Short mmCIF file of C-alpha atoms in Angstrom, two decimals:
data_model
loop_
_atom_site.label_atom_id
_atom_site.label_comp_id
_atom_site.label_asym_id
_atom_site.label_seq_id
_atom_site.Cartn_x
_atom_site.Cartn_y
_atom_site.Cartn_z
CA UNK A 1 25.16 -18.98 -37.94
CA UNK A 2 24.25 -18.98 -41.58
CA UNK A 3 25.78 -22.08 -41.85
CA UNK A 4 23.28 -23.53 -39.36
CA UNK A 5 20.13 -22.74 -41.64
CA UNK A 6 21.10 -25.79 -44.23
CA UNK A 7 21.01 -22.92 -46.92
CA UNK A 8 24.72 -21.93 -46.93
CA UNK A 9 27.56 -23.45 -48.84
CA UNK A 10 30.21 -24.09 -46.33
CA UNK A 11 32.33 -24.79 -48.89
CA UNK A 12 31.91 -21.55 -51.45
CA UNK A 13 31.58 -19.21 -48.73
CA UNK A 14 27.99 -18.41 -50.13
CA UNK A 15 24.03 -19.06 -50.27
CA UNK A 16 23.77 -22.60 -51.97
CA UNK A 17 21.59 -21.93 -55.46
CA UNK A 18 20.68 -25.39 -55.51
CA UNK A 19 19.07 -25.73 -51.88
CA UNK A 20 17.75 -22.23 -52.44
CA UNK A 21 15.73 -23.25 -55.52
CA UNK A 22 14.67 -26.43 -54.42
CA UNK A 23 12.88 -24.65 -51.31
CA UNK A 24 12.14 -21.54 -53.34
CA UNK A 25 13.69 -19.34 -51.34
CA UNK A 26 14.83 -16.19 -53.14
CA UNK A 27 18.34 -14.86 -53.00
CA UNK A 28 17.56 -11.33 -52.89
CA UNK A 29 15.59 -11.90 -49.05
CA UNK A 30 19.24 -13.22 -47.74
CA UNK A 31 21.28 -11.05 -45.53
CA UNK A 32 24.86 -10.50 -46.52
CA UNK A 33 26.89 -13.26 -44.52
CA UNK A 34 29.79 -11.16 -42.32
CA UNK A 35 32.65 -12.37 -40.49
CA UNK A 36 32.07 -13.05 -37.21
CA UNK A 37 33.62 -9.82 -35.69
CA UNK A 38 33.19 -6.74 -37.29
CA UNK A 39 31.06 -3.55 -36.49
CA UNK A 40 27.50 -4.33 -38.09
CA UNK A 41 25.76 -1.20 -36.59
CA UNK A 42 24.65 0.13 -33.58
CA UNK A 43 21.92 0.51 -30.87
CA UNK A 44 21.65 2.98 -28.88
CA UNK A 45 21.32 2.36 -25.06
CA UNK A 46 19.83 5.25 -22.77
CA UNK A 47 21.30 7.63 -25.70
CA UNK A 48 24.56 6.28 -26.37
CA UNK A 49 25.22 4.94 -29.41
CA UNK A 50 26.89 1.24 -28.74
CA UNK A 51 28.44 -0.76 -31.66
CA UNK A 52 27.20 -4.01 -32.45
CA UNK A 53 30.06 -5.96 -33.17
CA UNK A 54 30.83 -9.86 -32.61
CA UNK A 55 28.31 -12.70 -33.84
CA UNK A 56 28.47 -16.57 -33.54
CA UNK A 57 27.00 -19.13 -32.04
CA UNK A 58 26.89 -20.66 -28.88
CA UNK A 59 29.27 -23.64 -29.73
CA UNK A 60 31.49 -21.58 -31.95
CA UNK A 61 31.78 -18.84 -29.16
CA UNK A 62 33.22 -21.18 -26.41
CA UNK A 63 35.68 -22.09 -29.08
CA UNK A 64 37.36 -19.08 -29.55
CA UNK A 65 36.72 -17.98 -25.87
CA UNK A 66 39.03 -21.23 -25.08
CA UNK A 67 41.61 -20.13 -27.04
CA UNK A 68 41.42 -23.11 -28.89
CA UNK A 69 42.78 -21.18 -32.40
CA UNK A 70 45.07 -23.26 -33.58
CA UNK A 71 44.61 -26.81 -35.65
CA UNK A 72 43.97 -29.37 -33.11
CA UNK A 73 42.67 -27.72 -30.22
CA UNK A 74 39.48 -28.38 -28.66
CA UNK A 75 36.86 -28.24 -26.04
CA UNK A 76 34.12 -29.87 -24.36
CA UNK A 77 30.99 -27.53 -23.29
CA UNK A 78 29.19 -29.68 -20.32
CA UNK A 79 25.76 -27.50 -19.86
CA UNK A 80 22.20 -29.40 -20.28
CA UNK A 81 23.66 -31.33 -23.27
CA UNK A 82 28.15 -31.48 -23.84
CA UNK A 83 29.52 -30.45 -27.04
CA UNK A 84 32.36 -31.06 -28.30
CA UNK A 85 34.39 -29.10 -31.02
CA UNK A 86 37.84 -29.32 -32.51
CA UNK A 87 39.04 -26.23 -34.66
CA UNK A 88 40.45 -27.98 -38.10
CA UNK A 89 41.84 -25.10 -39.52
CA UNK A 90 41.12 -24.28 -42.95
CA UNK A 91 40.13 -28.09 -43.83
CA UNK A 92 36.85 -29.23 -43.71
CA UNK A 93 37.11 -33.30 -42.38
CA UNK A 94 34.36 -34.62 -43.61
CA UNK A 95 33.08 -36.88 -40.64
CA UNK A 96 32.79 -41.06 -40.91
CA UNK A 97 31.90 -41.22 -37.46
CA UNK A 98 29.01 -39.22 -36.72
CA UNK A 99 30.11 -35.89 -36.41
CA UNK A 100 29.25 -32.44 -37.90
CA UNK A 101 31.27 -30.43 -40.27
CA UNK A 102 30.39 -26.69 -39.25
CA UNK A 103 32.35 -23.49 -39.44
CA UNK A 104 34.09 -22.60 -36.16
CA UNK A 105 35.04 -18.79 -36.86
CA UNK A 106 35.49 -16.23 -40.00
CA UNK A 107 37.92 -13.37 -39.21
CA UNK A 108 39.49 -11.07 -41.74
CA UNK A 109 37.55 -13.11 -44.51
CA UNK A 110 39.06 -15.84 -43.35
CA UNK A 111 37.19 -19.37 -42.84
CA UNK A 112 38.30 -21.73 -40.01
CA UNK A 113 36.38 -24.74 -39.99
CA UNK A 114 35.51 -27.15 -37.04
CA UNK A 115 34.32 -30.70 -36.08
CA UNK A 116 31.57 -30.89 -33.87
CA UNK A 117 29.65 -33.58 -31.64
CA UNK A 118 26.73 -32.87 -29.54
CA UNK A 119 25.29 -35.09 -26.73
CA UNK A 120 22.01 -34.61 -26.08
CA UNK A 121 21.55 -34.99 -22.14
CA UNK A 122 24.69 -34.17 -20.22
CA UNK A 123 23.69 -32.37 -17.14
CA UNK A 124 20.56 -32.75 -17.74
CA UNK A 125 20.97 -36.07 -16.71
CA UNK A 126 21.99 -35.03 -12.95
CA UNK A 127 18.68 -32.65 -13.05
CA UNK A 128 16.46 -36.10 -13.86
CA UNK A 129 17.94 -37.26 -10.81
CA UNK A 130 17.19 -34.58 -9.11
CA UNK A 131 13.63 -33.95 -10.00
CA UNK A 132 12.40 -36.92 -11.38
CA UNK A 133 13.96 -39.58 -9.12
CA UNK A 134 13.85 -36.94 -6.16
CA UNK A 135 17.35 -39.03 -4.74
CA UNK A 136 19.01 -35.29 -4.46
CA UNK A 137 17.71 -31.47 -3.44
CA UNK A 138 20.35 -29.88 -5.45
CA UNK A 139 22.19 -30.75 -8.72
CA UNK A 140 25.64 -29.78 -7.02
CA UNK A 141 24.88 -32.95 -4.24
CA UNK A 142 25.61 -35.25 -6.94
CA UNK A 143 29.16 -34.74 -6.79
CA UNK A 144 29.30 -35.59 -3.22
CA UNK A 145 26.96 -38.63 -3.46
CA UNK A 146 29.06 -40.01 -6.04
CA UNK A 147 31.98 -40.05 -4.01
CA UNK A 148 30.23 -42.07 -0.72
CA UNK A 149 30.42 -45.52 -2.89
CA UNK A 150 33.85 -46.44 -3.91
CA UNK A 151 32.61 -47.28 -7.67
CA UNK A 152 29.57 -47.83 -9.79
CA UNK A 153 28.92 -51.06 -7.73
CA UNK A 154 28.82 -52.30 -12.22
CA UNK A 155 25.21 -49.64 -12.59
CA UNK A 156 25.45 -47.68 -15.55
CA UNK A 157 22.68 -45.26 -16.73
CA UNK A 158 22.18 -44.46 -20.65
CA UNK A 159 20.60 -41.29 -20.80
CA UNK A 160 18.96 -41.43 -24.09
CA UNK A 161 15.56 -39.92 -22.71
CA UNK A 162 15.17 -38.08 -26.63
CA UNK A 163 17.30 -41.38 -28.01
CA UNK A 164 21.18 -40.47 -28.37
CA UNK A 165 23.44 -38.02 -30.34
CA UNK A 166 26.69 -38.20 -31.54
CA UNK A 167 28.14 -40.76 -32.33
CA UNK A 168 25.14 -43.20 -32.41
CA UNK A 169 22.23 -40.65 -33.64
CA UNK A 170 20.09 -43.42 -32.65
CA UNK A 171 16.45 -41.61 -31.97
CA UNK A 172 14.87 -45.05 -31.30
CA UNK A 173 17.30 -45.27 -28.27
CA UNK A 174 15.72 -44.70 -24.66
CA UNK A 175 17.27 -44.40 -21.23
CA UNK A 176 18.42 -47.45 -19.44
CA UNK A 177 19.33 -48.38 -16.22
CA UNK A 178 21.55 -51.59 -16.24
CA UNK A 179 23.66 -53.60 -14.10
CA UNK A 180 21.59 -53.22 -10.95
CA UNK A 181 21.75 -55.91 -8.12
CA UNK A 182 20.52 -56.17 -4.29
CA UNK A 183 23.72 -54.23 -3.03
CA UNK A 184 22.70 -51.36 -5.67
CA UNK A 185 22.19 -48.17 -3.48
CA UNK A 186 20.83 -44.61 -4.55
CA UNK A 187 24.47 -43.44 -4.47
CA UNK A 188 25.35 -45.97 -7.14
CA UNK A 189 22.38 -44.92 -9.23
CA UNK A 190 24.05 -41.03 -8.31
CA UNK A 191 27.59 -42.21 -9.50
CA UNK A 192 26.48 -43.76 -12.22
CA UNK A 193 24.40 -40.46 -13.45
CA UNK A 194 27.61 -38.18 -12.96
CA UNK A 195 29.73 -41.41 -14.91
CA UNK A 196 27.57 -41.41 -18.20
CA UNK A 197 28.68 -37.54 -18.92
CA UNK A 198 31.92 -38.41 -19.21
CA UNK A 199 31.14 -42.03 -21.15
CA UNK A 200 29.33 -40.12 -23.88
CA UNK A 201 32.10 -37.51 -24.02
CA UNK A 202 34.55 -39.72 -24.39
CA UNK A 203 32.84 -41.51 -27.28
CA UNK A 204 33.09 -38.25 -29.17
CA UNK A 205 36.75 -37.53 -28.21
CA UNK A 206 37.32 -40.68 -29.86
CA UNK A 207 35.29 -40.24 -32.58
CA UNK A 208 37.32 -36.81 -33.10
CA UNK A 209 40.40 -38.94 -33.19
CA UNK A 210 39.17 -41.04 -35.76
CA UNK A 211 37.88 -38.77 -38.46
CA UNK A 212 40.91 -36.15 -37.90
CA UNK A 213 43.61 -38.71 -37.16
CA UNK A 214 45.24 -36.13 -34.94
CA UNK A 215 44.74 -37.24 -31.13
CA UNK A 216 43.74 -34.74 -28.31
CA UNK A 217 46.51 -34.29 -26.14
CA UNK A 218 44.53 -32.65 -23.45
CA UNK A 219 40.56 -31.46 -22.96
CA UNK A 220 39.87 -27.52 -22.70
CA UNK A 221 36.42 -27.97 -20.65
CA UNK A 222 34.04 -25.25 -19.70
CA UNK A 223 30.24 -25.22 -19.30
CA UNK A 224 28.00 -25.23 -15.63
CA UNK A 225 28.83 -28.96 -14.83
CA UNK A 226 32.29 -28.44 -15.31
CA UNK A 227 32.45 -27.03 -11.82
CA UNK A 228 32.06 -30.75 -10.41
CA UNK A 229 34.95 -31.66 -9.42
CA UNK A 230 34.23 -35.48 -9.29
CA UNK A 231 32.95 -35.69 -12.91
CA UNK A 232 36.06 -33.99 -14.24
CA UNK A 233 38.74 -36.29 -12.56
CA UNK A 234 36.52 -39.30 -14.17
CA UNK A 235 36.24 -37.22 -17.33
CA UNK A 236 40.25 -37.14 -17.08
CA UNK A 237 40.51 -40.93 -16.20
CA UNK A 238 38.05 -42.49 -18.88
CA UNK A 239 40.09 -40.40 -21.15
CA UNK A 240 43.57 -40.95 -20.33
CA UNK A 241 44.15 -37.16 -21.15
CA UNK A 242 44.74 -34.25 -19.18
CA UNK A 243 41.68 -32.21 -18.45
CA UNK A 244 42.07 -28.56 -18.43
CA UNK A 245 39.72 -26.26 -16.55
CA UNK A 246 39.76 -22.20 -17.10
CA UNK A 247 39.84 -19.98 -14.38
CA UNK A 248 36.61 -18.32 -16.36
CA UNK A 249 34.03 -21.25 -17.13
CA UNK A 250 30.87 -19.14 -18.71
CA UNK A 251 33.18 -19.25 -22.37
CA UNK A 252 30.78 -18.98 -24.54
CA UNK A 253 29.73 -14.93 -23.27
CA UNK A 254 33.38 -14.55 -23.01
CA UNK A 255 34.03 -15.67 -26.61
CA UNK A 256 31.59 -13.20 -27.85
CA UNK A 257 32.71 -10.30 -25.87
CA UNK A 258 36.61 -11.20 -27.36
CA UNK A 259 35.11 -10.77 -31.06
CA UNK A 260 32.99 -7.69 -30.21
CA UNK A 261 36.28 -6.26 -28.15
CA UNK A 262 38.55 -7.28 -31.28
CA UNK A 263 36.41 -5.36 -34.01
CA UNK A 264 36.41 -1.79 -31.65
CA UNK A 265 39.77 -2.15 -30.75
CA UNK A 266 39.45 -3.39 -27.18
CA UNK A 267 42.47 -6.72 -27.89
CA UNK A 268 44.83 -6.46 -31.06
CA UNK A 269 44.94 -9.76 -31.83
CA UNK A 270 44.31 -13.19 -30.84
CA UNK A 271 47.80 -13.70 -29.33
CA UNK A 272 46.56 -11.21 -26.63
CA UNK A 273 43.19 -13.14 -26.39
CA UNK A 274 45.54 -16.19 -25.61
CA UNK A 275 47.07 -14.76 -23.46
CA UNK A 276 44.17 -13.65 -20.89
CA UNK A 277 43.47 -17.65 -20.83
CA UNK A 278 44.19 -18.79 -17.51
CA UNK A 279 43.67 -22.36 -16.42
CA UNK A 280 42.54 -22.93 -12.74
CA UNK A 281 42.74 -26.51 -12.37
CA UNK A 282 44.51 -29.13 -14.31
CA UNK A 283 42.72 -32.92 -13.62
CA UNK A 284 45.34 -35.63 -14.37
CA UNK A 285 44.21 -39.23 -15.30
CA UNK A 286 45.23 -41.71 -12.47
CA UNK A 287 42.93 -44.88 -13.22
CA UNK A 288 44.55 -48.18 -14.52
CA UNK A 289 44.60 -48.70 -18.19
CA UNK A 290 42.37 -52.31 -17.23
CA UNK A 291 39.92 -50.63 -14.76
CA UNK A 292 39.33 -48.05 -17.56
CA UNK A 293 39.10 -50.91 -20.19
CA UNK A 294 36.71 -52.50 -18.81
CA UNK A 295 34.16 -49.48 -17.84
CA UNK A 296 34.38 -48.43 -20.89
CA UNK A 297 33.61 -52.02 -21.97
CA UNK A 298 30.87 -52.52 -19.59
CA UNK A 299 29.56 -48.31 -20.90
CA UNK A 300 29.36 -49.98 -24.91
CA UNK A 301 27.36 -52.63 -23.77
CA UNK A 302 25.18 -50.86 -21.39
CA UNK A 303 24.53 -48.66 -24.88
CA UNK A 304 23.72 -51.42 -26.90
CA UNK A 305 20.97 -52.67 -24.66
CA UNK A 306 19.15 -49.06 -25.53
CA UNK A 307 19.74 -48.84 -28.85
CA UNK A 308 16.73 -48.88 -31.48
CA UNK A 309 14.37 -49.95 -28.00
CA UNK A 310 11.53 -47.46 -29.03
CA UNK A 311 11.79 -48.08 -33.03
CA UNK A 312 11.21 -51.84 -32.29
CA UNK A 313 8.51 -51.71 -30.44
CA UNK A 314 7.22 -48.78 -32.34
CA UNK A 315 7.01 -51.18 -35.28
CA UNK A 316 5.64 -54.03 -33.55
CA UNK A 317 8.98 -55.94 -34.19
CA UNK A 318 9.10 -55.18 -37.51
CA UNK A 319 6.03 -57.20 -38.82
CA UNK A 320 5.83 -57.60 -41.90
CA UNK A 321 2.03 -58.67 -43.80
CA UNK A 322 2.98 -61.34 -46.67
CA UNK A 323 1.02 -62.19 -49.35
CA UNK A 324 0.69 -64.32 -52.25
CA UNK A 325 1.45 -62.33 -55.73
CA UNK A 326 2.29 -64.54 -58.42
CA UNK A 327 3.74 -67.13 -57.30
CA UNK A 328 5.76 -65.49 -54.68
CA UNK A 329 5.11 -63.79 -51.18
CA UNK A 330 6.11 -60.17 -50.73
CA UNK A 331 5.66 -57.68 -47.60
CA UNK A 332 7.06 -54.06 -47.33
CA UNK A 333 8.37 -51.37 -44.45
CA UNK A 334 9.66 -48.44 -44.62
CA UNK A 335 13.67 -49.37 -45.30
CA UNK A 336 13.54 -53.14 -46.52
CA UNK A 337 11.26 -56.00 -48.54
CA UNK A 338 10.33 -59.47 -47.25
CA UNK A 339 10.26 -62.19 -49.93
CA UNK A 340 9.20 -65.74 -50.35
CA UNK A 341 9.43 -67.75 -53.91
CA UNK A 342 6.91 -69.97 -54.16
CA UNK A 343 5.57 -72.35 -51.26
CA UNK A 344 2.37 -71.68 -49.60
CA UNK A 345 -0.82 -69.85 -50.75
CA UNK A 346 -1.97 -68.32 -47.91
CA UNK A 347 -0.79 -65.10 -45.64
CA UNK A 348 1.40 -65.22 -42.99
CA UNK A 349 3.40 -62.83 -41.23
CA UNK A 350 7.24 -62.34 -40.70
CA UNK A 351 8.97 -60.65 -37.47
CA UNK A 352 12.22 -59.55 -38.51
CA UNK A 353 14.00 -58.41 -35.20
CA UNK A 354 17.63 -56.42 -35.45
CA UNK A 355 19.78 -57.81 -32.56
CA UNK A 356 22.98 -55.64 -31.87
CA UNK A 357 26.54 -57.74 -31.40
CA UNK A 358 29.33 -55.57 -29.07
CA UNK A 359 32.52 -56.36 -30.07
CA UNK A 360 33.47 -60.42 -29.85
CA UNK A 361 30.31 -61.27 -27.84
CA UNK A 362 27.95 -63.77 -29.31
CA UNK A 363 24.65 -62.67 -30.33
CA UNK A 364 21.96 -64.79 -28.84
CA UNK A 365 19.01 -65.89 -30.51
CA UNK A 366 15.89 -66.04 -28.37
CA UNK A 367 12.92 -68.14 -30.21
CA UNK A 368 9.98 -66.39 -30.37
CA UNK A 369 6.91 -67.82 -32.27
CA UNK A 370 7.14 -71.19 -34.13
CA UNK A 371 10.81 -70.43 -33.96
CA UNK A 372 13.31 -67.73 -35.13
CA UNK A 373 17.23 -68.35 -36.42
CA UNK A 374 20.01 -65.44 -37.64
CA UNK A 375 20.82 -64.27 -40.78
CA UNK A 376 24.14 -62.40 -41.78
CA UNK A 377 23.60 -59.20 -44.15
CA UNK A 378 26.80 -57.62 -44.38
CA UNK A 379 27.65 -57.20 -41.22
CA UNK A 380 24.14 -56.89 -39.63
CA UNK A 381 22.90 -60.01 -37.69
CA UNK A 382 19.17 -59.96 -38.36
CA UNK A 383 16.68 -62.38 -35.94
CA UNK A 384 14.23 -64.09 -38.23
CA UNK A 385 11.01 -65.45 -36.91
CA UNK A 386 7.76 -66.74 -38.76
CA UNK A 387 4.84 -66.43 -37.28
CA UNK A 388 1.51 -67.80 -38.47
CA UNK A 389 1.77 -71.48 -39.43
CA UNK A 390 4.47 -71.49 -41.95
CA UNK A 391 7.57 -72.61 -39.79
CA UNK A 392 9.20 -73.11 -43.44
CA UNK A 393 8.98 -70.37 -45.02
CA UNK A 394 11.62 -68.73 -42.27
CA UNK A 395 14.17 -70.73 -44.74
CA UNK A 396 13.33 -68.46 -47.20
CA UNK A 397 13.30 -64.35 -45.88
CA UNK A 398 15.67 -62.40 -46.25
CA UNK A 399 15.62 -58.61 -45.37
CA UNK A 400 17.15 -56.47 -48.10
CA UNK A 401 17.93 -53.00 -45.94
CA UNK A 402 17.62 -49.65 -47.45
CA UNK A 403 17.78 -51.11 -50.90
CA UNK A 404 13.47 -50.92 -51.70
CA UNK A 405 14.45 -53.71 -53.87
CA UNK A 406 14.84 -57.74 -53.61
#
């Protein structure tokens, strides 16, 4: 938990001096950081004096009520949101893809560190459908809707209602429904609901893999929407993995009673804690490595039609205001500089839209104004357009991003 208030070292084991100071926080107003089961007092309920004795977050708990305590293992929490975590021992893997370095568990003094990505609307998504689309009375019905259309009939929904977590952390993302035709029923809409849970897991199992280079043999899964049996077979089959149920699903209460029970004495160790783990259902993957190809294909794209859809039009496509200064036309935004050498005297306005390429598909460039064409920066097609009479100065923008500079 102290690691959570962006004031703790997760490195030293300590308050960070430097963030401290730079928010003037003093030192001396800091609690003393314990491990995460000891006895830290006591309360006393209707006169009995009861020890309080295990601490950690929610996340962190349903770790270590999983089991998962050795390098490697992890599972996926599937409640309003899904989070993912993957204990990495006493390394912290500092994440290229997305993902949060955060400290799974101190025992003993010891540190074990884990990788974490969250999803913002997992079952939340099914509750939408429920209450805002009104196609279901209950969130459990979802699972049997799902199953009365053989497939997605090609519908998928991107659930970025507050934009999407990891590994995109897009916030200009919003929720899309794509793929819809005249044979699309409210079952489709359904399956494809109960399908984007397990797409956006999946993108952090493999964003796990990629950071940590050690792949995840098989899923420990847990959380309310973990009960459906539908979603976890599809969880298992976008996957390819084995996905492992427990026969007690609310892990993250259990995982804090195991640290309270291990500071008074109630389990020795955590080889009896793994030992109480009991799985109730193992979901084996059964879908053809092709068919799974190309959902997953079909999931990418759906995601790329959401991304940054709020942030553009929040900016009015990126316009920028050009003006003459010496000889030369320049026009800010937050993140980049427009810039013209020479040419015209008068303002005019640039339109700099970002256009989003999935994998080998061509990026297409609709005209817009007196006409728009692509530039390459880096590896970022950008859609120029000029707007306001100067068709040639489009020859002559170029968007410099994050730089401030030309």
């Amino acid at each position: 938990n102290a690691s959570r208030t962006m004031l703790y070292n997760i490195r030293t084991l300590d308050w960070d001096d430097t963030l401290l100071k730079a928010l003037d926080i003093p030192r001396c107003i800091l609690p003393r950081v314990a491990d995460s089961s000891e006895v830290y007092g006591t309360t006393d309920l209707c006169g009995v004096q009861v020890p309080v004795a295990g601490i950690a977050g929610d996340q962190q708990a349903a770790l270590f009520g999983q089991g998962c305590f050795a390098k490697g293992e992890a599972k996926n929490t599937y409640g309003t949101g899904c989070f993912l975590l993957m204990n990495t021992g006493d390394t912290i893997c500092r994440s290229q893809n997305g993902l949060i370095s955060t400290i799974g568990i101190s025992l003993n003094g010891k540190v074990e560190y884990a990788l974490e990505g969250s999803v913002f609307v997992g079952g939340a998504v099914i509750q939408w459908v429920r209450d805002g689309l009104r196609m279901i009375q209950e969130s459990r019905d979802a699972e049997y809707y799902a199953q009365k259309v053989p497939d997605n009939g090609g519908v998928y929904i991107v659930p970025a209602f507050t934009g999407l977590g990891a590994p995109y952390w897009d916030m200009y993302a919003r929720g899309a429904i794509v793929g819809i035709t005249r044979g699309t029923t409210q079952n489709h809409i359904i399956r494809a609901a109960e399908e984007s849970i397990a797409y956006q897991s999946a993108d952090l199992v493999a964003a796990m893999e990629k950071d940590t280079g050690v792949p995840i043999t098989s899923l420990k899964v847990d959380g309310g929407a973990s009960r459906d049996q539908f979603l976890m077979q599809f969880q298992a089959d976008i996957l390819n993995k084995d996905v492992l149920r427990p026969a007690i699903r609310e892990t993250t209460a259990l995982g804090a009673a195991y640290l309270a029970g291990l500071a008074t004495g109630v389990w020795k160790d955590r080889d009896e804690i793994r030992s109480l783990w009991h799985c109730n259902m193992t979901f084996t993957p059964a879908m053809p490595e092709a068919e799974r190809a190309r959902l997953l294909s079909g999931w990418h794209k759906a995601v790329g039609r959401s991304s940054d859809w709020a942030g553009t039009d929040a900016a009015g496509h990126l316009l920028f205001h050009a003006h003459k200064a010496g000889g030369a036309f320049f026009g800010t935004q937050a993140g980049g500089i427009a810039h013209h050498d020479g040419g015209a005297a008068h303002q005019h306005h640039v339109v700099v839209r970002r256009v989003v390429q999935l994998g080998d598909k061509a990026v297409e460039a609709h005209r817009a104004g007196v006409g728009g064409h692509l530039d390459q920066i880096g590896d970022l097609p950008v859609l120029l357009h000029a707007v306001g009479g100067i068709p040639e100065a489009e020859e002559h923008i170029r968007l410099y991003p994050g730089s401030g500079q030309l």
